[in-house]
mmCIF file of C-alpha atoms and ligand atoms in Angstrom:
data_model
loop_
_atom_site.group_PDB
_atom_site.id
_atom_site.type_symbol
_atom_site.label_atom_id
_atom_site.label_comp_id
_atom_site.label_asym_id
_atom_site.label_seq_id
_atom_site.Cartn_x
_atom_site.Cartn_y
_atom_site.Cartn_z
ATOM 1 C CA MET A 128 23.240 13.689 20.927
ATOM 2 C CA GLN A 129 24.184 13.225 17.621
ATOM 3 C CA VAL A 130 25.792 10.070 16.151
ATOM 4 C CA SER A 131 27.926 9.685 13.322
ATOM 5 C CA ARG A 132 26.562 6.059 11.244
ATOM 6 C CA LYS A 133 27.491 5.749 7.885
ATOM 7 C CA SER A 134 23.960 5.212 6.646
ATOM 8 C CA TYR A 135 24.108 3.114 3.512
ATOM 9 C CA ARG A 136 27.157 0.602 4.435
ATOM 10 C CA PHE A 137 25.504 -2.589 5.866
ATOM 11 C CA THR A 138 27.356 -5.996 6.176
ATOM 12 C CA HIS A 139 23.143 -8.150 6.307
ATOM 13 C CA ALA A 140 20.536 -7.513 4.555
ATOM 14 C CA ILE A 141 16.820 -10.139 5.389
ATOM 15 C CA THR A 142 14.561 -10.366 2.054
ATOM 16 C CA ARG A 143 11.781 -12.053 2.159
ATOM 17 C CA LYS A 144 10.719 -14.618 -1.349
ATOM 18 C CA PRO A 145 6.636 -13.287 -2.507
ATOM 19 C CA GLY A 146 4.576 -16.120 -2.369
ATOM 20 C CA HIS A 147 1.291 -17.349 -4.347
ATOM 21 C CA SER A 148 -0.711 -14.878 -1.980
ATOM 22 C CA VAL A 149 1.486 -12.479 -3.653
ATOM 23 C CA VAL A 150 -1.392 -11.915 -6.191
ATOM 24 C CA GLY A 151 -4.244 -10.597 -3.616
ATOM 25 C CA GLY A 152 -1.258 -7.623 -2.587
ATOM 26 C CA LEU A 153 -2.689 -4.635 -1.884
ATOM 27 C CA ARG A 154 -2.207 -1.675 -4.525
ATOM 28 C CA ALA A 155 -3.535 2.081 -5.427
ATOM 29 C CA VAL A 156 -4.384 1.189 -8.551
ATOM 30 C CA ASP A 157 -5.331 -2.230 -10.345
ATOM 31 C CA THR A 158 -3.097 -2.717 -13.172
ATOM 32 C CA GLY A 159 -3.691 -6.207 -13.010
ATOM 33 C CA ALA A 160 -1.954 -8.965 -10.896
ATOM 34 C CA PRO A 161 2.127 -10.280 -10.453
ATOM 35 C CA ASP A 162 3.283 -13.023 -12.226
ATOM 36 C CA LEU A 163 4.948 -14.556 -9.150
ATOM 37 C CA GLN A 164 7.061 -16.020 -12.178
ATOM 38 C CA LEU A 165 8.627 -13.101 -13.123
ATOM 39 C CA PHE A 166 8.798 -11.555 -9.600
ATOM 40 C CA LEU A 167 10.761 -15.214 -7.984
ATOM 41 C CA GLN A 168 12.600 -14.021 -10.311
ATOM 42 C CA HIS A 169 13.485 -10.354 -10.594
ATOM 43 C CA HIS A 170 13.717 -11.434 -6.302
ATOM 44 C CA ALA A 171 16.362 -13.749 -7.333
ATOM 45 C CA ASP A 172 18.181 -10.503 -8.996
ATOM 46 C CA TYR A 173 17.428 -7.984 -6.023
ATOM 47 C CA VAL A 174 19.586 -10.405 -3.397
ATOM 48 C CA ALA A 175 22.245 -11.107 -6.058
ATOM 49 C CA ALA A 176 22.389 -7.741 -5.887
ATOM 50 C CA LEU A 177 22.683 -7.077 -2.681
ATOM 51 C CA GLU A 178 24.867 -9.923 -2.215
ATOM 52 C CA SER A 179 27.589 -8.703 -4.668
ATOM 53 C CA THR A 180 27.915 -6.662 -2.044
ATOM 54 C CA GLY A 181 29.957 -8.794 0.035
ATOM 55 C CA ALA A 182 26.542 -8.569 2.374
ATOM 56 C CA THR A 183 25.390 -11.291 3.775
ATOM 57 C CA VAL A 184 21.077 -12.223 3.103
ATOM 58 C CA GLN A 185 18.650 -13.829 4.827
ATOM 59 C CA THR A 186 15.495 -15.513 2.943
ATOM 60 C CA LEU A 187 12.804 -15.936 4.299
ATOM 61 C CA GLU A 188 10.507 -18.140 3.629
ATOM 62 C CA ALA A 189 6.892 -16.614 2.083
ATOM 63 C CA LEU A 190 3.996 -16.244 4.102
ATOM 64 C CA GLU A 191 0.917 -17.382 1.937
ATOM 65 C CA ASP A 192 -1.475 -15.706 5.317
ATOM 66 C CA TYR A 193 0.299 -12.532 4.223
ATOM 67 C CA PRO A 194 0.333 -10.537 0.463
ATOM 68 C CA ASP A 195 2.287 -8.453 0.803
ATOM 69 C CA ALA A 196 5.503 -10.180 3.332
ATOM 70 C CA VAL A 197 7.617 -9.439 0.158
ATOM 71 C CA PHE A 198 7.634 -6.335 1.484
ATOM 72 C CA VAL A 199 9.943 -7.227 4.864
ATOM 73 C CA GLU A 200 10.683 -3.221 4.963
ATOM 74 C CA ASP A 201 7.065 -1.886 6.599
ATOM 75 C CA SER A 202 7.364 -4.943 9.640
ATOM 76 C CA ALA A 203 11.261 -3.293 11.032
ATOM 77 C CA LEU A 204 13.595 -0.147 11.457
ATOM 78 C CA CYS A 205 17.442 -1.992 12.148
ATOM 79 C CA PHE A 206 19.036 0.588 14.091
ATOM 80 C CA GLN A 207 22.983 -0.643 14.491
ATOM 81 C CA GLU A 208 22.094 -0.586 18.663
ATOM 82 C CA GLY A 209 18.008 -2.214 17.719
ATOM 83 C CA ALA A 210 15.930 -3.241 15.985
ATOM 84 C CA VAL A 211 12.352 -1.536 16.229
ATOM 85 C CA ILE A 212 9.196 -4.091 15.439
ATOM 86 C CA MET A 213 7.443 -1.681 13.885
ATOM 87 C CA ARG A 214 3.290 -1.236 13.398
ATOM 88 C CA PRO A 215 1.475 -1.347 10.244
ATOM 89 C CA GLY A 216 -1.201 1.056 9.232
ATOM 90 C CA ALA A 217 -2.436 -1.443 6.856
ATOM 91 C CA PRO A 218 -4.814 -3.703 9.093
ATOM 92 C CA THR A 219 -4.252 -6.708 6.001
ATOM 93 C CA ARG A 220 -0.186 -6.113 7.403
ATOM 94 C CA LEU A 221 -0.334 -5.424 10.857
ATOM 95 C CA GLY A 222 0.801 -9.122 12.238
ATOM 96 C CA GLU A 223 3.778 -8.884 9.302
ATOM 97 C CA ALA A 224 6.095 -6.889 12.281
ATOM 98 C CA GLY A 225 5.904 -9.665 15.013
ATOM 99 C CA ILE A 226 7.066 -12.729 12.469
ATOM 100 C CA MET A 227 9.501 -10.575 11.575
ATOM 101 C CA GLY A 228 10.874 -9.837 15.382
ATOM 102 C CA GLU A 229 10.956 -13.987 15.615
ATOM 103 C CA THR A 230 13.772 -13.307 13.797
ATOM 104 C CA LEU A 231 15.194 -10.518 15.357
ATOM 105 C CA VAL A 232 15.450 -11.344 18.829
ATOM 106 C CA GLU A 233 17.753 -13.941 17.031
ATOM 107 C CA LEU A 234 20.225 -10.477 15.397
ATOM 108 C CA TYR A 235 19.508 -8.401 18.351
ATOM 109 C CA GLU A 236 20.147 -8.590 21.903
ATOM 110 C CA GLU A 237 17.847 -5.124 21.489
ATOM 111 C CA VAL A 238 14.170 -5.359 20.270
ATOM 112 C CA LEU A 239 11.550 -2.927 20.635
ATOM 113 C CA ARG A 240 8.301 -2.679 19.673
ATOM 114 C CA ILE A 241 5.933 -0.187 18.382
ATOM 115 C CA GLU A 242 2.664 -1.195 21.351
ATOM 116 C CA GLY A 243 0.580 1.724 19.891
ATOM 117 C CA PRO A 244 -2.713 2.844 19.409
ATOM 118 C CA GLY A 245 -0.419 4.597 16.277
ATOM 119 C CA HIS A 246 0.977 3.055 13.449
ATOM 120 C CA ILE A 247 4.134 3.108 11.406
ATOM 121 C CA GLU A 248 5.403 1.586 8.842
ATOM 122 C CA GLY A 249 9.653 0.935 7.717
ATOM 123 C CA GLY A 250 8.439 2.068 4.311
ATOM 124 C CA ASP A 251 7.815 5.946 5.865
ATOM 125 C CA VAL A 252 11.469 6.383 7.369
ATOM 126 C CA LEU A 253 14.407 7.547 6.020
ATOM 127 C CA VAL A 254 17.056 8.085 8.179
ATOM 128 C CA THR A 255 20.223 9.933 7.584
ATOM 129 C CA GLU A 256 23.800 10.114 8.164
ATOM 130 C CA LYS A 257 22.404 13.679 10.553
ATOM 131 C CA GLU A 258 18.956 12.225 11.472
ATOM 132 C CA VAL A 259 15.429 10.088 11.302
ATOM 133 C CA LEU A 260 12.799 11.623 8.860
ATOM 134 C CA VAL A 261 9.312 10.275 8.694
ATOM 135 C CA GLY A 262 6.850 11.233 6.707
ATOM 136 C CA LEU A 263 2.716 10.961 7.339
ATOM 137 C CA SER A 264 1.406 8.505 5.153
ATOM 138 C CA ALA A 265 -2.669 6.573 5.398
ATOM 139 C CA ARG A 266 0.030 4.091 7.134
ATOM 140 C CA THR A 267 2.207 6.358 9.484
ATOM 141 C CA ASP A 268 0.193 8.810 11.647
ATOM 142 C CA VAL A 269 1.713 11.485 14.108
ATOM 143 C CA ALA A 270 1.178 8.677 18.062
ATOM 144 C CA GLY A 271 3.382 6.373 15.568
ATOM 145 C CA VAL A 272 6.084 8.824 15.270
ATOM 146 C CA GLU A 273 6.183 9.691 18.724
ATOM 147 C CA GLU A 274 6.257 6.591 19.411
ATOM 148 C CA LEU A 275 9.115 5.824 17.422
ATOM 149 C CA GLN A 276 11.064 9.099 18.342
ATOM 150 C CA GLN A 277 10.726 8.154 22.341
ATOM 151 C CA LEU A 278 12.092 3.900 21.436
ATOM 152 C CA VAL A 279 15.279 5.341 19.441
ATOM 153 C CA ALA A 280 16.612 8.734 21.341
ATOM 154 C CA ARG A 281 18.272 5.916 24.101
ATOM 155 C CA TRP A 282 20.590 5.590 20.714
ATOM 156 C CA GLY A 283 20.849 8.775 19.956
ATOM 157 C CA TYR A 284 19.287 9.262 17.188
ATOM 158 C CA ARG A 285 16.894 12.579 16.454
ATOM 159 C CA VAL A 286 13.506 11.976 13.935
ATOM 160 C CA ARG A 287 12.517 15.141 12.054
ATOM 161 C CA GLU A 288 8.131 14.572 11.284
ATOM 162 C CA LEU A 289 7.187 15.252 7.523
ATOM 163 C CA LYS A 290 4.497 14.771 5.059
ATOM 164 C CA THR A 291 3.949 12.055 2.600
ATOM 165 C CA PRO A 292 2.539 14.065 -0.846
ATOM 166 C CA GLU A 293 -1.501 13.750 -0.852
ATOM 167 C CA GLY A 294 -2.668 9.772 -2.916
ATOM 168 C CA VAL A 295 2.112 8.407 -2.838
ATOM 169 C CA LEU A 296 2.134 5.001 -0.565
ATOM 170 C CA HIS A 297 4.842 5.408 1.718
ATOM 171 C CA PHE A 298 7.566 8.701 2.394
ATOM 172 C CA LYS A 299 10.351 6.417 0.692
ATOM 173 C CA THR A 300 7.912 6.280 -2.610
ATOM 174 C CA ASP A 301 9.284 9.264 -3.403
ATOM 175 C CA CYS A 302 12.952 9.665 -2.628
ATOM 176 C CA SER A 303 16.453 7.147 -1.694
ATOM 177 C CA LEU A 304 18.868 8.376 -0.257
ATOM 178 C CA LEU A 305 22.708 8.353 -2.107
ATOM 179 C CA ASP A 306 25.314 8.891 0.050
ATOM 180 C CA GLU A 307 26.452 11.017 3.674
ATOM 181 C CA GLU A 308 24.595 14.324 2.066
ATOM 182 C CA THR A 309 22.794 13.416 -1.202
ATOM 183 C CA ILE A 310 19.098 12.330 -1.457
ATOM 184 C CA LEU A 311 17.795 11.405 -5.199
ATOM 185 C CA SER A 312 13.378 12.851 -4.823
ATOM 186 C CA THR A 313 10.810 13.729 -7.378
ATOM 187 C CA ARG A 314 10.602 17.554 -7.726
ATOM 188 C CA ARG A 315 7.337 16.990 -6.286
ATOM 189 C CA LEU A 316 8.575 16.135 -2.714
ATOM 190 C CA ASP A 317 12.006 18.298 -3.138
ATOM 191 C CA ALA A 318 9.450 20.890 -3.080
ATOM 192 C CA SER A 319 8.117 20.366 0.657
ATOM 193 C CA GLY A 320 11.729 21.663 1.330
ATOM 194 C CA CYS A 321 12.010 18.727 2.993
ATOM 195 C CA PHE A 322 15.318 18.054 2.173
ATOM 196 C CA GLU A 323 16.684 21.503 2.732
ATOM 197 C CA GLY A 324 20.831 21.300 3.719
ATOM 198 C CA TYR A 325 20.724 18.168 1.564
ATOM 199 C CA ARG A 326 22.095 17.999 -1.774
ATOM 200 C CA VAL A 327 19.123 16.602 -3.979
ATOM 201 C CA ILE A 328 19.280 14.864 -6.947
ATOM 202 C CA HIS A 329 16.083 14.683 -8.778
ATOM 203 C CA THR A 330 14.369 12.346 -10.739
ATOM 204 C CA ALA A 331 13.424 12.807 -14.634
ATOM 205 C CA GLU A 332 10.935 14.297 -15.941
ATOM 206 C CA GLY A 333 8.203 11.359 -16.100
ATOM 207 C CA GLU A 334 10.283 8.662 -13.733
ATOM 208 C CA GLU A 335 9.028 9.316 -10.599
ATOM 209 C CA ALA A 336 7.611 5.891 -10.018
ATOM 210 C CA CYS A 337 12.639 4.847 -9.638
ATOM 211 C CA ALA A 338 12.827 7.411 -6.382
ATOM 212 C CA ASN A 339 12.740 4.728 -4.916
ATOM 213 C CA ALA A 340 16.252 3.382 -4.950
ATOM 214 C CA ILE A 341 18.810 1.485 -2.584
ATOM 215 C CA ARG A 342 21.563 2.578 -1.827
ATOM 216 C CA PHE A 343 23.925 -0.280 -0.115
ATOM 217 C CA ASN A 344 27.403 -0.294 0.420
ATOM 218 C CA ASP A 345 29.051 0.272 -3.201
ATOM 219 C CA LEU A 346 25.888 0.194 -5.380
ATOM 220 C CA VAL A 347 22.857 2.452 -5.751
ATOM 221 C CA ILE A 348 20.617 -0.488 -6.698
ATOM 222 C CA MET A 349 16.976 0.571 -9.255
ATOM 223 C CA PRO A 350 14.784 -0.429 -11.299
ATOM 224 C CA ASP A 351 14.749 -0.808 -14.675
ATOM 225 C CA GLY A 352 13.457 0.776 -17.094
ATOM 226 C CA PHE A 353 14.047 4.360 -16.349
ATOM 227 C CA PRO A 354 17.113 5.236 -18.600
ATOM 228 C CA ARG A 355 17.359 9.509 -17.924
ATOM 229 C CA THR A 356 17.696 8.813 -14.440
ATOM 230 C CA ALA A 357 20.309 6.276 -14.707
ATOM 231 C CA ASP A 358 22.206 7.850 -16.486
ATOM 232 C CA LYS A 359 22.046 11.220 -14.063
ATOM 233 C CA LEU A 360 23.274 9.571 -11.845
ATOM 234 C CA HIS A 361 26.065 7.602 -13.395
ATOM 235 C CA ASP A 362 27.077 10.767 -14.507
ATOM 236 C CA ALA A 363 26.807 11.907 -11.063
ATOM 237 C CA GLY A 364 29.744 8.694 -10.171
ATOM 238 C CA TYR A 365 27.440 6.198 -8.472
ATOM 239 C CA ASN A 366 27.973 3.046 -9.290
ATOM 240 C CA VAL A 367 23.914 1.817 -10.426
ATOM 241 C CA ARG A 368 23.022 -1.881 -10.745
ATOM 242 C CA LEU A 369 19.529 -1.597 -12.563
ATOM 243 C CA VAL A 370 17.153 -4.732 -11.715
ATOM 244 C CA GLY A 371 13.572 -5.406 -12.518
ATOM 245 C CA ASN A 372 10.475 -3.808 -10.101
ATOM 246 C CA SER A 373 8.043 -5.204 -12.627
ATOM 247 C CA GLU A 374 5.650 -6.869 -10.911
ATOM 248 C CA ALA A 375 7.272 -5.445 -7.023
ATOM 249 C CA ALA A 376 5.964 -2.074 -9.117
ATOM 250 C CA LYS A 377 2.117 -3.907 -9.988
ATOM 251 C CA LEU A 378 1.791 -3.444 -5.431
ATOM 252 C CA ASP A 379 3.459 0.270 -5.057
ATOM 253 C CA GLY A 380 6.353 -1.933 -3.728
ATOM 254 C CA GLY A 381 9.886 -0.819 -5.280
ATOM 255 C CA MET A 382 13.506 -1.545 -3.820
ATOM 256 C CA SER A 383 13.948 -0.341 -0.571
ATOM 257 C CA CYS A 384 10.542 -2.076 0.036
ATOM 258 C CA LEU A 385 12.106 -5.544 -0.689
ATOM 259 C CA SER A 386 14.304 -5.533 2.025
ATOM 260 C CA LEU A 387 15.580 -4.559 5.504
ATOM 261 C CA ARG A 388 19.850 -3.521 5.322
ATOM 262 C CA PHE A 389 21.213 -2.953 9.015
ATOM 263 C CA THR A 390 24.396 -4.192 10.650
ATOM 264 C CA PRO A 391 23.648 -6.066 13.675
ATOM 265 C CA PRO A 392 26.315 -5.719 16.743
ATOM 266 C CA ALA A 393 28.655 -8.146 16.787
ATOM 267 C CA ARG A 394 26.952 -10.772 19.969
HETATM 268 N N1 LIG B 621 1.626 -3.729 -1.546
HETATM 269 C C1 LIG B 621 2.537 -2.900 -0.140
HETATM 270 C C2 LIG B 621 1.744 -2.504 0.717
HETATM 271 O O1 LIG B 621 0.608 -1.708 0.482
HETATM 272 O O2 LIG B 621 2.348 -2.110 1.463
#
């Protein structure tokens, strides 16, 4: 069964403030610790952008025991029918998922869980109008993808397993959904052929780090500092909102990582 849904229209989002411990967050390359005050300012700007579309945004308190907990997207996957608690592949992040579950059971009647032994993080999952794309990565393995497939089949979703480019943290580090048929992607990811059947807009050369944007209702929210890609999206007719991301970027985080975006069922 294939179900038609609007994959970028949402009534709700959940975010979590960065805490003092964010300075110890995971990173592939150490370019210095994030500045907490600047991170908080960027976070507030991000929440304001989400709210400006009319959505309800729930901002959770920082979790000091989990330095990367600001990147809530990795902890769960939210559909209209229910939510799935992920099983992060980073050992220091495993506990974040169960904690997010406590919030999601307030919003959803059906909250499913990836029990393992596999691992999967939300940053490796791109939900489009017609399928759920999941990139294998250092954080997401075949067993995790298979368990997700089994869980969401009951809601009519089809999962397609793909590969995240070598050395790239998450699948969505390199791509974003822009609308029903359009993906923003780096050339290196698109070259794998994974977006056949979609219209693809490439990030400008040298601006690959802005591939992680989000379409949230009428806005495309993207990190500040990538003017040629922003111009491309503007020229293609998108309503682009820029948000500072320098501090999250030090921890390999981007626009999608900072929120769970969803429309819960009426209860
Ligand atoms: N720093 C984000 C992550 O590695 O999960």
